[in-house]
Short mmCIF file of N, CA and C in Angstrom, two decimals:
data_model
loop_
_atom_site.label_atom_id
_atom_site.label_comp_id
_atom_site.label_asym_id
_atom_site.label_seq_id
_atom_site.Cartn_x
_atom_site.Cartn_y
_atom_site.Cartn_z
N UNK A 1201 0.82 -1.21 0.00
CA UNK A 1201 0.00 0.00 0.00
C UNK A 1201 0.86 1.27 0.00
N UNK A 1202 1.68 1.49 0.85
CA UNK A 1202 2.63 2.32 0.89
C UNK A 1202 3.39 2.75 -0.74
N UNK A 1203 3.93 1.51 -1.17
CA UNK A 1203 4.34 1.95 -2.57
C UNK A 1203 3.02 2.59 -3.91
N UNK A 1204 1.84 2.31 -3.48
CA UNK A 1204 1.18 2.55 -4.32
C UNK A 1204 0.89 3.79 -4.11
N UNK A 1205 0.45 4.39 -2.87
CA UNK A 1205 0.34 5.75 -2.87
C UNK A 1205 1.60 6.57 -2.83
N UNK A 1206 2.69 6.10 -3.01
CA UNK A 1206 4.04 6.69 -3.05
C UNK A 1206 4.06 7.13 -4.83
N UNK A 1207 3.57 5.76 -5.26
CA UNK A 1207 3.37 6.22 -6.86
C UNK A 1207 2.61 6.92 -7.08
N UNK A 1208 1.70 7.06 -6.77
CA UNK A 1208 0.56 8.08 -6.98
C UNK A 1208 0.47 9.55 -6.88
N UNK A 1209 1.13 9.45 -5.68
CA UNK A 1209 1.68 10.80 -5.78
C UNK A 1209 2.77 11.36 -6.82
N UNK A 1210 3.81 10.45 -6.67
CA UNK A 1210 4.57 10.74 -7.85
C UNK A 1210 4.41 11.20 -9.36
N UNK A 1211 3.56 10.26 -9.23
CA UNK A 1211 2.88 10.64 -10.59
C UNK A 1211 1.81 12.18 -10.66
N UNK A 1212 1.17 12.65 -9.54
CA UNK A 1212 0.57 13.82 -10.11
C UNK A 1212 1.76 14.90 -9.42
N UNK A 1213 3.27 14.53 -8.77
CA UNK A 1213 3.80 15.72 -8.91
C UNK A 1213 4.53 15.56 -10.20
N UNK A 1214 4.80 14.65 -11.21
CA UNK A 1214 5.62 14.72 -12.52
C UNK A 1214 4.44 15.20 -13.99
N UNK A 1215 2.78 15.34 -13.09
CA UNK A 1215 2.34 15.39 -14.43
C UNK A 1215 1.90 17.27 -14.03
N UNK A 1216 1.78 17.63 -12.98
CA UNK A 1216 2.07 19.33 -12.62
C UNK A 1216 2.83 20.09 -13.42
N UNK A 1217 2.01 21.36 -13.75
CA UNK A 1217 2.92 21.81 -14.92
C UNK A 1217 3.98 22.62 -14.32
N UNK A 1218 4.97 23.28 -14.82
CA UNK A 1218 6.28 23.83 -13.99
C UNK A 1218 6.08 25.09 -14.54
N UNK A 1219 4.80 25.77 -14.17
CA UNK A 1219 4.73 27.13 -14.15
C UNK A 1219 5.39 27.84 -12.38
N UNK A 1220 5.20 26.89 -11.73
CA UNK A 1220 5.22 27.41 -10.15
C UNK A 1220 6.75 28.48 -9.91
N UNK A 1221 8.03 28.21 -11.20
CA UNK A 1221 8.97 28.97 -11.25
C UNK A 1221 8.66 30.72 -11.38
N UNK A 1222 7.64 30.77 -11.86
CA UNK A 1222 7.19 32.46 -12.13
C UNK A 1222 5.88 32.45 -12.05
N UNK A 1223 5.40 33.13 -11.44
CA UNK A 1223 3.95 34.10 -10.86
C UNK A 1223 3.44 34.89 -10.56
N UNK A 1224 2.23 35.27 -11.10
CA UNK A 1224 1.55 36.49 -10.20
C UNK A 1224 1.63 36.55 -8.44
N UNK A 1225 2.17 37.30 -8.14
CA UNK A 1225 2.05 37.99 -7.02
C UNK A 1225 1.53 38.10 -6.17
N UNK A 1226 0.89 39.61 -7.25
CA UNK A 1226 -0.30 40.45 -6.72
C UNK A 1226 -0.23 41.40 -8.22
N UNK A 1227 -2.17 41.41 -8.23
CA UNK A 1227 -2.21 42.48 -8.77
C UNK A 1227 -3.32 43.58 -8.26
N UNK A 1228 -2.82 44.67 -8.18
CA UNK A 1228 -3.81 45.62 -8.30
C UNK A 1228 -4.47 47.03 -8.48
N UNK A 1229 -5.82 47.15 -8.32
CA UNK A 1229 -6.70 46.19 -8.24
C UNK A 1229 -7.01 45.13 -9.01
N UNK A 1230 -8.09 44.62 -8.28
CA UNK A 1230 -7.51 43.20 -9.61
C UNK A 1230 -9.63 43.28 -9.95
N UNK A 1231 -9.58 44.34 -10.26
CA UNK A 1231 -10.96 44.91 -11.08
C UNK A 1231 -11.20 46.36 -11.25
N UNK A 1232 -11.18 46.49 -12.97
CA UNK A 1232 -11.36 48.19 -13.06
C UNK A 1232 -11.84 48.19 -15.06
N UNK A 1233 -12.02 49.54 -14.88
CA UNK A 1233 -13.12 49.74 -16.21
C UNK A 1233 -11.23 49.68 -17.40
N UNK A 1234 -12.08 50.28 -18.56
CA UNK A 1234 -10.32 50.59 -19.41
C UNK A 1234 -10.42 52.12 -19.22
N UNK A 1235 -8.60 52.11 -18.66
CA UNK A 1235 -8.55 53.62 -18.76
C UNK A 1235 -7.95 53.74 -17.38
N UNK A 1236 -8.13 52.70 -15.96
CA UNK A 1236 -7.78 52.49 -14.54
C UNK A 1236 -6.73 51.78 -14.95
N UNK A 1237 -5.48 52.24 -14.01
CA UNK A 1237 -4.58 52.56 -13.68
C UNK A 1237 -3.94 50.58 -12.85
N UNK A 1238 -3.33 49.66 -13.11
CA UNK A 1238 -2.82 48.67 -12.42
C UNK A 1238 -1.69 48.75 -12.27
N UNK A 1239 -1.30 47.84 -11.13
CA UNK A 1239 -0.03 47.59 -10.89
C UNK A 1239 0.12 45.45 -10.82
N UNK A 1240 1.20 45.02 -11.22
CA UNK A 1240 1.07 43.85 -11.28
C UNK A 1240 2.24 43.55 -10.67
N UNK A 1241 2.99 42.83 -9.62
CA UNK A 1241 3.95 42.27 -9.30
C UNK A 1241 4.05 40.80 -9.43
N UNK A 1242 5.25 40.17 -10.20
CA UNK A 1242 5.85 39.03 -10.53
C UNK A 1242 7.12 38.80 -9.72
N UNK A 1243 6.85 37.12 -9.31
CA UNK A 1243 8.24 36.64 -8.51
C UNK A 1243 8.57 35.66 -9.49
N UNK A 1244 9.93 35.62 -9.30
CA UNK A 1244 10.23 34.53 -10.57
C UNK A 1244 11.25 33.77 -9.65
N UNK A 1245 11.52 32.31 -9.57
CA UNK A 1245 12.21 31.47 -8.36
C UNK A 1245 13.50 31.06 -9.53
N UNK A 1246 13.36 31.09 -10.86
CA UNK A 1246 14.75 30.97 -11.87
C UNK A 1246 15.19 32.21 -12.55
N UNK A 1247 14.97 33.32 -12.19
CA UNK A 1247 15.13 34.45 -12.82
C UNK A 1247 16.83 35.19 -12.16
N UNK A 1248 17.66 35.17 -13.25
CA UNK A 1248 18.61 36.37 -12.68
C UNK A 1248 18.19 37.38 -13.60
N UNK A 1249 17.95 38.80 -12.71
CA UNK A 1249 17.54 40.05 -13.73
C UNK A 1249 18.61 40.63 -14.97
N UNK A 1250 20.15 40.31 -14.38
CA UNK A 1250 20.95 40.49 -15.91
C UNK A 1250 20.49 39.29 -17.33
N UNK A 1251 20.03 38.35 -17.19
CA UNK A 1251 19.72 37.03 -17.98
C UNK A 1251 18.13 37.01 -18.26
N UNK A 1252 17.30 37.89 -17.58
CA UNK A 1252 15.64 38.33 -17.70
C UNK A 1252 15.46 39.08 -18.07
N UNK A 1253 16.12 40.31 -18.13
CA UNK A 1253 15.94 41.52 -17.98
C UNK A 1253 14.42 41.82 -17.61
N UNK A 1254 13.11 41.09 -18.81
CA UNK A 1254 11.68 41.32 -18.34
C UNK A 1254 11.41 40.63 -19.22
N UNK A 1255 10.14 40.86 -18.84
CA UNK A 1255 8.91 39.77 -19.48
C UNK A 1255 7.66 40.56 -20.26
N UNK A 1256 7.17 39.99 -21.32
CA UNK A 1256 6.30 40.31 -22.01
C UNK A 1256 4.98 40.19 -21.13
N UNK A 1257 3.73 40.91 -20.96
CA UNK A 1257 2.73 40.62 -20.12
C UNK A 1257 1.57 41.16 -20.92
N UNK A 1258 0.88 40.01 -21.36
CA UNK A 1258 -0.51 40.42 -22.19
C UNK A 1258 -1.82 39.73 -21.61
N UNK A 1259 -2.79 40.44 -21.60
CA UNK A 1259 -3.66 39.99 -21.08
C UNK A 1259 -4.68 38.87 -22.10
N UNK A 1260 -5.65 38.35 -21.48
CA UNK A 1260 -6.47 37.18 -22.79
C UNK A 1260 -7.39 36.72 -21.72
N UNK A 1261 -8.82 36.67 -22.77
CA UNK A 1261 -9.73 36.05 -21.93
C UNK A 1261 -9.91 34.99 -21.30
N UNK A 1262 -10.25 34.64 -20.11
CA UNK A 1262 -9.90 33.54 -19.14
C UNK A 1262 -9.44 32.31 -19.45
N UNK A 1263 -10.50 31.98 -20.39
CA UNK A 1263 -10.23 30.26 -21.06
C UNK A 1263 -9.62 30.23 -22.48
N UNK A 1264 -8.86 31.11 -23.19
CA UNK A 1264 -8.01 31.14 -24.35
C UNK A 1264 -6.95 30.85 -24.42
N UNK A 1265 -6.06 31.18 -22.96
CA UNK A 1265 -4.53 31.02 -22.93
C UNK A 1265 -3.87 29.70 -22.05
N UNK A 1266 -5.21 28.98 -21.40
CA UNK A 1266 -5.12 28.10 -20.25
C UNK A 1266 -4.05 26.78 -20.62
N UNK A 1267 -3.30 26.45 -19.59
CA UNK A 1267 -2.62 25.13 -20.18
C UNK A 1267 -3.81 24.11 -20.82
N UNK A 1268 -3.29 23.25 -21.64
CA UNK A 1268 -3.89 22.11 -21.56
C UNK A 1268 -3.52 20.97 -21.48
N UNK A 1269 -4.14 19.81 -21.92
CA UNK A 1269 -3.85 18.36 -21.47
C UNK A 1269 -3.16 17.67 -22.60
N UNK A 1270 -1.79 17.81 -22.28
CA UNK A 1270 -1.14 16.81 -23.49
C UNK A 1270 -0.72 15.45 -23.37
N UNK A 1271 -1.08 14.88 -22.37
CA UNK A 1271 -1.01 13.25 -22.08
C UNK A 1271 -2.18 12.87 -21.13
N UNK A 1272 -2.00 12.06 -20.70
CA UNK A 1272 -2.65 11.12 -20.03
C UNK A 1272 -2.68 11.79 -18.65
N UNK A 1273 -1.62 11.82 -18.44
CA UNK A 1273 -1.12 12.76 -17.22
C UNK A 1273 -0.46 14.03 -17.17
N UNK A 1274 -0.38 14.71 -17.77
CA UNK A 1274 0.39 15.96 -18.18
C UNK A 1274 -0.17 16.99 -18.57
N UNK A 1275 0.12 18.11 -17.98
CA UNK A 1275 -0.66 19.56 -18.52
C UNK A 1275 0.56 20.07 -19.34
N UNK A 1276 0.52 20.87 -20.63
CA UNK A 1276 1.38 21.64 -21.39
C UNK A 1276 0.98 23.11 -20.94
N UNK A 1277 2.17 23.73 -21.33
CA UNK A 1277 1.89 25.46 -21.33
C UNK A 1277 1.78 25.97 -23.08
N UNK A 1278 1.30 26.70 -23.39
CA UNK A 1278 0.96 26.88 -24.98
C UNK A 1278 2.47 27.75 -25.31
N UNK A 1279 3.11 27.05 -26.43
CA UNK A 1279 4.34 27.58 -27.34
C UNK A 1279 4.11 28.31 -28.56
N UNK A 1280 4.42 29.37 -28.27
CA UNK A 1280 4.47 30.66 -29.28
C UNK A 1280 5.72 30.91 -30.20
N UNK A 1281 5.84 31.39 -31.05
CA UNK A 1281 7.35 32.30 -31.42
C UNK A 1281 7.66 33.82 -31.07
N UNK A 1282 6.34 34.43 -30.18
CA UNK A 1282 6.91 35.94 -29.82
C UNK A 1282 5.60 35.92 -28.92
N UNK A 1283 5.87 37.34 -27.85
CA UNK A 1283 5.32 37.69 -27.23
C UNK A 1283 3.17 37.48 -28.27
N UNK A 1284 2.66 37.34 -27.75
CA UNK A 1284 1.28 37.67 -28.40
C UNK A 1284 0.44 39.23 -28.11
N UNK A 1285 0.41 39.61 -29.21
CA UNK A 1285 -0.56 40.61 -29.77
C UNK A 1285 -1.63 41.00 -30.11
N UNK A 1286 -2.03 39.60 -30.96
CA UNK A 1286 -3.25 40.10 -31.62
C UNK A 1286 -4.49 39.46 -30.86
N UNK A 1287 -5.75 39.66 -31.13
CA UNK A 1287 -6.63 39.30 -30.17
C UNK A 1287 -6.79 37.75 -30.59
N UNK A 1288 -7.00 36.92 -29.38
CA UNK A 1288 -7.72 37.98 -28.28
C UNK A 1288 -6.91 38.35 -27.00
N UNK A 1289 -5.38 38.15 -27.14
CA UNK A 1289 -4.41 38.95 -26.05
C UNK A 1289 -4.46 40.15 -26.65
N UNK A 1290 -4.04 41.20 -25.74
CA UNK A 1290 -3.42 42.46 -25.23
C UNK A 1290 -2.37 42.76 -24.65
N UNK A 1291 -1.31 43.07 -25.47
CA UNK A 1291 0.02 43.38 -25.03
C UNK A 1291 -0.22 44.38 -24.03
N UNK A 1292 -0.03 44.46 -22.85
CA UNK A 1292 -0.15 45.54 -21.68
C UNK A 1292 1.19 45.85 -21.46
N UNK A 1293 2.27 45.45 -21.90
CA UNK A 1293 3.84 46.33 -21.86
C UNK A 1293 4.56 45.16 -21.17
N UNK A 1294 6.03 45.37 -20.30
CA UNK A 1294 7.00 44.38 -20.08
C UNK A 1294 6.86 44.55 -18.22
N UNK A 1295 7.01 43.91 -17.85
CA UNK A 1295 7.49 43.38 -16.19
C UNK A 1295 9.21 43.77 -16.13
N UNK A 1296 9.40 44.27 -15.53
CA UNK A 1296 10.79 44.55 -15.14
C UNK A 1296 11.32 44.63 -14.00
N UNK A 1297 12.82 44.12 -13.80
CA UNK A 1297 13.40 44.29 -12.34
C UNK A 1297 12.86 45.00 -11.47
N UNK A 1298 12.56 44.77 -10.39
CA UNK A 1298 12.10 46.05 -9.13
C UNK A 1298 12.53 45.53 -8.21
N UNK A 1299 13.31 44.64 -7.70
CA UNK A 1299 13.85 44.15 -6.47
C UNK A 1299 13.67 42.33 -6.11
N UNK A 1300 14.76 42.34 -5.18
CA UNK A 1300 14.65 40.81 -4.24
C UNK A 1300 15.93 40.87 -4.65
N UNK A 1301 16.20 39.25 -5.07
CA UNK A 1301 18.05 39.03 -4.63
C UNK A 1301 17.92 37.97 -6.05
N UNK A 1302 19.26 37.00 -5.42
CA UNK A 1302 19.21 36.45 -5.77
C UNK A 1302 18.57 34.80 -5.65
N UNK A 1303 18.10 33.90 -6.53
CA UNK A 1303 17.27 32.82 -6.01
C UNK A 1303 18.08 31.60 -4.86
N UNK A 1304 19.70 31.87 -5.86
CA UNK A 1304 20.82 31.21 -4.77
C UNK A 1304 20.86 31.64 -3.42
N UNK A 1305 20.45 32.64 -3.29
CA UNK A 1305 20.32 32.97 -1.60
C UNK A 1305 19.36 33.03 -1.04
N UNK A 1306 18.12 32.28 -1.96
CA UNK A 1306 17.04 31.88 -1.65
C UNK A 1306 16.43 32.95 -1.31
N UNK A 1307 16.68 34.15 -2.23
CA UNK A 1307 15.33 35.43 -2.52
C UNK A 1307 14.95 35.63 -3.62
N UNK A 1308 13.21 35.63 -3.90
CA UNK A 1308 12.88 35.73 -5.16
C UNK A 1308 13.21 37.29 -5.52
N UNK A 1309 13.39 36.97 -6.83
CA UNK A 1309 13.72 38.17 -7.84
C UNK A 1309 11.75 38.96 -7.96
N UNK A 1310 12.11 39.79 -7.97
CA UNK A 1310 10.96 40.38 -8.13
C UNK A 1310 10.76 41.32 -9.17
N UNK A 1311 9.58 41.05 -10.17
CA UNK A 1311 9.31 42.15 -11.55
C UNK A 1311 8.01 42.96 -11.26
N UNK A 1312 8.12 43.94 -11.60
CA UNK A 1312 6.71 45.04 -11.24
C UNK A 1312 6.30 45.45 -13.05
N UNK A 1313 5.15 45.62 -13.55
CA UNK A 1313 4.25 46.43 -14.33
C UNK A 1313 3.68 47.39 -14.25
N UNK A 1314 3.28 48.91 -14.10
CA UNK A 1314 2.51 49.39 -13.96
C UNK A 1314 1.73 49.82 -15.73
N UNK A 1315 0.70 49.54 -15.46
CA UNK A 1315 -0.06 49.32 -17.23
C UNK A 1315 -1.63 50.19 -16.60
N UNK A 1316 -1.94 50.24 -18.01
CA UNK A 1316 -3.82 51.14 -18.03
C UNK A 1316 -4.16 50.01 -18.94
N UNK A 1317 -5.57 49.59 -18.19
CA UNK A 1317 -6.44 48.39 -18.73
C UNK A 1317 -6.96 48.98 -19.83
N UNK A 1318 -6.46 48.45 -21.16
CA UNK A 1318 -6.72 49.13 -22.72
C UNK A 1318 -8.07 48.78 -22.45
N UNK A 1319 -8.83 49.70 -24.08
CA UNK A 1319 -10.11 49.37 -23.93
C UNK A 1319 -10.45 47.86 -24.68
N UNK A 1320 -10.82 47.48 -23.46
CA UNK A 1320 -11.59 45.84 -23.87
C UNK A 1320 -12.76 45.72 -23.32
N UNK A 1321 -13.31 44.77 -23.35
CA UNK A 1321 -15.14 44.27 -23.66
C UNK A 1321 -15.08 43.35 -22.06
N UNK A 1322 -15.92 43.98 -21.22
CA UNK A 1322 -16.06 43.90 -19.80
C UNK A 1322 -15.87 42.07 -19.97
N UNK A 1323 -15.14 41.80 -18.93
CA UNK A 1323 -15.33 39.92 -18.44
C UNK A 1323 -14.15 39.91 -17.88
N UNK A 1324 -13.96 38.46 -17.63
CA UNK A 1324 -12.72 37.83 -16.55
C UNK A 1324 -11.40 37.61 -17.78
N UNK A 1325 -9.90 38.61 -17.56
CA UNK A 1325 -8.96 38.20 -18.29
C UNK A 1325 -8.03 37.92 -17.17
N UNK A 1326 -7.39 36.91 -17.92
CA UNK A 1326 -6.02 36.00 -17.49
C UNK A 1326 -5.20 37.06 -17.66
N UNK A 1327 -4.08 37.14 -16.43
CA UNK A 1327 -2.54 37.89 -16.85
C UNK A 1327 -1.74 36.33 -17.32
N UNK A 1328 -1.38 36.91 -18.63
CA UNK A 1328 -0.68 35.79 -19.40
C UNK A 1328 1.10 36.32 -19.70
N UNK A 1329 2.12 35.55 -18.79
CA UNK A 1329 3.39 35.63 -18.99
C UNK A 1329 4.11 35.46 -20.22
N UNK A 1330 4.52 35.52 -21.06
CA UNK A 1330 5.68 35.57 -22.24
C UNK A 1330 6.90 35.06 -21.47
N UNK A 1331 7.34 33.80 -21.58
CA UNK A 1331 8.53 33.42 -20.72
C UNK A 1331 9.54 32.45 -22.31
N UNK A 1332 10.51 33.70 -22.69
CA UNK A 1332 11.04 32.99 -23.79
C UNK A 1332 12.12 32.22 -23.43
N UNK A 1333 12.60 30.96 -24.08
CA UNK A 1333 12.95 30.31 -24.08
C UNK A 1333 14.52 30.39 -24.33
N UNK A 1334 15.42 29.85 -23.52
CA UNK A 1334 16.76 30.18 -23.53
C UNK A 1334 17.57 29.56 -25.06
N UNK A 1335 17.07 29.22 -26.36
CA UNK A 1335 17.23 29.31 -27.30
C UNK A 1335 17.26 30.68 -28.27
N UNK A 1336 17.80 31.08 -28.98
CA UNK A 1336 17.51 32.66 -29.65
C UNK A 1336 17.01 32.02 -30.67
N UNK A 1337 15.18 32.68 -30.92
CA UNK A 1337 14.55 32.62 -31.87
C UNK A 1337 13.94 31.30 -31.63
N UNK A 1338 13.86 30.68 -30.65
CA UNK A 1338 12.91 29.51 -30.93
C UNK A 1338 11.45 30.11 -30.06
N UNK A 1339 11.12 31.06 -29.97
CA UNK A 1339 10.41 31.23 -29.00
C UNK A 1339 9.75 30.94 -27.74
N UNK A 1340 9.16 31.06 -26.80
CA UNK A 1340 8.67 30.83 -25.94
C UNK A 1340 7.20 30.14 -25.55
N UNK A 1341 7.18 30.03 -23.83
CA UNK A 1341 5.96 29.61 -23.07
C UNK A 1341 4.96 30.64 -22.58
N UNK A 1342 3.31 30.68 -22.66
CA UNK A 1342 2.69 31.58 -22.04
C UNK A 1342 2.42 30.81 -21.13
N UNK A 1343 2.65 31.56 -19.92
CA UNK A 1343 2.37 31.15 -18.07
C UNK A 1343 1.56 31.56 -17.83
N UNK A 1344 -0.02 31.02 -17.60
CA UNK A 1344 -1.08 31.86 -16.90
C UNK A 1344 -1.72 30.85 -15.77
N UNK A 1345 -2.09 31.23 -15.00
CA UNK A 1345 -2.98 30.14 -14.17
C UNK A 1345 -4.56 30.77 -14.03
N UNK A 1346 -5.49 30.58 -13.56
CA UNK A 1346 -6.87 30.74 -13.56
C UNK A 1346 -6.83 31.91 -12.01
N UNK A 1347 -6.19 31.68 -11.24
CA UNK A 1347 -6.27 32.84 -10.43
C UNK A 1347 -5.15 34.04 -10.43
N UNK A 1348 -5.13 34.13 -11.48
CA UNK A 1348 -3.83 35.55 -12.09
C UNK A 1348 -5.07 36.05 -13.25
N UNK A 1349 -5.94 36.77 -12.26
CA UNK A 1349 -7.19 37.35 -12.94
C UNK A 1349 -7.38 38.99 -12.86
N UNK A 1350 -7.84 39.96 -13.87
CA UNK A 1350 -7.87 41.32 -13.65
C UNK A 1350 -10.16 40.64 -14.53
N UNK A 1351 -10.98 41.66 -14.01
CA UNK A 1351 -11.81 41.53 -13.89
C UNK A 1351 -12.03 42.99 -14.34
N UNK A 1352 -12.63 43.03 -16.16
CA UNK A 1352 -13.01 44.51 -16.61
C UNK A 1352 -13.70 44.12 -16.73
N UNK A 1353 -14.51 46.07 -15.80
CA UNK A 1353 -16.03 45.74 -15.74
C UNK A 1353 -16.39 47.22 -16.77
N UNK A 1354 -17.51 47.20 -17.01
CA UNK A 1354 -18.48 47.92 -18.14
C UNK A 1354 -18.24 49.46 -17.19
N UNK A 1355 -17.75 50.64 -17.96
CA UNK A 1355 -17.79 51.48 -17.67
C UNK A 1355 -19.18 52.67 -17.82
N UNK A 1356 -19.62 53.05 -16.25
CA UNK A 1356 -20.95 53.63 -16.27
C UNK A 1356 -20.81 54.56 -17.05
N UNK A 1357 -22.55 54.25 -18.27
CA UNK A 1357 -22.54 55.90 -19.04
C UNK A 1357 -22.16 56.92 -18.71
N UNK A 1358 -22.76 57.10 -17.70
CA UNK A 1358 -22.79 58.64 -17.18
C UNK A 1358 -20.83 59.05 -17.04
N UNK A 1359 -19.69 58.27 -16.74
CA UNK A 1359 -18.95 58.52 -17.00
C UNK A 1359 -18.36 58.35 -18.04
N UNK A 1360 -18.45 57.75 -18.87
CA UNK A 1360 -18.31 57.27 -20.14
C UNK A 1360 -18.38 58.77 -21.09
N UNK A 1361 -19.46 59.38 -20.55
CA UNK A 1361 -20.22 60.08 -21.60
C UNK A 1361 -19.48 61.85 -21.18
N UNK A 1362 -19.22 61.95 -19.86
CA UNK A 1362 -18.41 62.82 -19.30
C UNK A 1362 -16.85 62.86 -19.79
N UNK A 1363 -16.37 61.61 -19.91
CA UNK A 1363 -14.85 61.77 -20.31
C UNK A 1363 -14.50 61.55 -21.84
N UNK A 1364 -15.90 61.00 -22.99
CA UNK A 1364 -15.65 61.27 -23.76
C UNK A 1364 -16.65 62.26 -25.19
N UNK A 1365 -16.70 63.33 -24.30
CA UNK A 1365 -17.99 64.34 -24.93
C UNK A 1365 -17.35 64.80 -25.75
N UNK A 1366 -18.35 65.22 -26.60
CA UNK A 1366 -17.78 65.83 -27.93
C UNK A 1366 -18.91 66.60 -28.88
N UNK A 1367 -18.92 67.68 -28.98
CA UNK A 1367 -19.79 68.40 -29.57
C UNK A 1367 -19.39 69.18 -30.83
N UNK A 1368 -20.71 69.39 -31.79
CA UNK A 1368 -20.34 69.76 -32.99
C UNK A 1368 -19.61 71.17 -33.07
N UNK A 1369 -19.62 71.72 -31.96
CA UNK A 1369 -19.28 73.44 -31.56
C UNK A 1369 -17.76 73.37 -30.54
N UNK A 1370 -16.86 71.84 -30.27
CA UNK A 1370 -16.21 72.27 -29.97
C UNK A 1370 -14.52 72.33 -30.36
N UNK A 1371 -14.95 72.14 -32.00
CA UNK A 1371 -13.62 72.70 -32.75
C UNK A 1371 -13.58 73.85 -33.00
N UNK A 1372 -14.27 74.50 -32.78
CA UNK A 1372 -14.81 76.38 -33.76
C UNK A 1372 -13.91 77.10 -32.02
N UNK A 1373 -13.48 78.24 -32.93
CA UNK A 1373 -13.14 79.15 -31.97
C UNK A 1373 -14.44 80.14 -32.25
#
């Protein structure tokens, strides 16, 4: 009995995907209209910042960027050749050094974002990592997990209509 649940376990820590090296943080808030102001902090447990410098960080709707199931037992992370752009991600800019140490002295490296939630169509988006691959030009892994969530919500008319008024009288001097 012992060996069987020894395997068992074994087996769902070898079929775990090895995102747990880099993660969301914190972000916040982690809900706002487009146009509000975030901050996102990333720890990375293999990162030296001369060899990282930063990371690509685009956002994508919840269930677009998610690992999936490439064996029996195994989750994959989705392989790209460049950061992603087009929809339904949103390039929101790069993560960069902001502090910690080194991982050899057993301190995570730490990357900060500060980004404005472009205009997108209210629902639950994934913060999705760009983690390229120590090959030049073979591109990279997107890292997202289901709770590395920003939550755009529908911006009220009444402000909507305040910050973007526009009248036929107000080009004329």
């Amino acid at each position: 009995m012992p060996l069987a649940a020894s395997l068992l376990i074994s087996a769902f820590l070898l079929a775990a995907p090895a995102q747990a090296d880099i993660g969301v943080e914190k972000i916040t808030p982690s809900a706002g209209v487009p146009g509000d102001e975030v901050d996102l902090r990333i720890g990375c447990g293999f990162c030296r910042p001369a060899r990282h410098p930063s990371f690509p960080i685009s956002l994508a709707p919840i269930g677009k960027a998610m690992p999936y199931r490439c064996g029996p037992r195994m989750i994959c992370t989705p392989h790209v050749l460049a950061p992603p752009t087009q929809p339904p991600f949103a390039l929101v800019g790069r993560a960069t050094p902001s502090g910690g140490g080194d991982p050899d002295d057993g301190e995570l490296p730490t990357y900060r974002l500060h980004f404005v939630i472009p205009d997108l169509r209210p629902g639950v988006y994934a913060v999705v990592i760009y983690n390229a691959t120590r090959d030049e030009g073979r591109g990279g892994y997107l890292v997202t997990d289901r709770s590395w969530r920003l939550r755009v919500r529908q911006e009220p008319r009444a402000s909507a209509a305040a910050r973007w008024s526009w009248t036929p009288w107000s080009g004329l001097r």
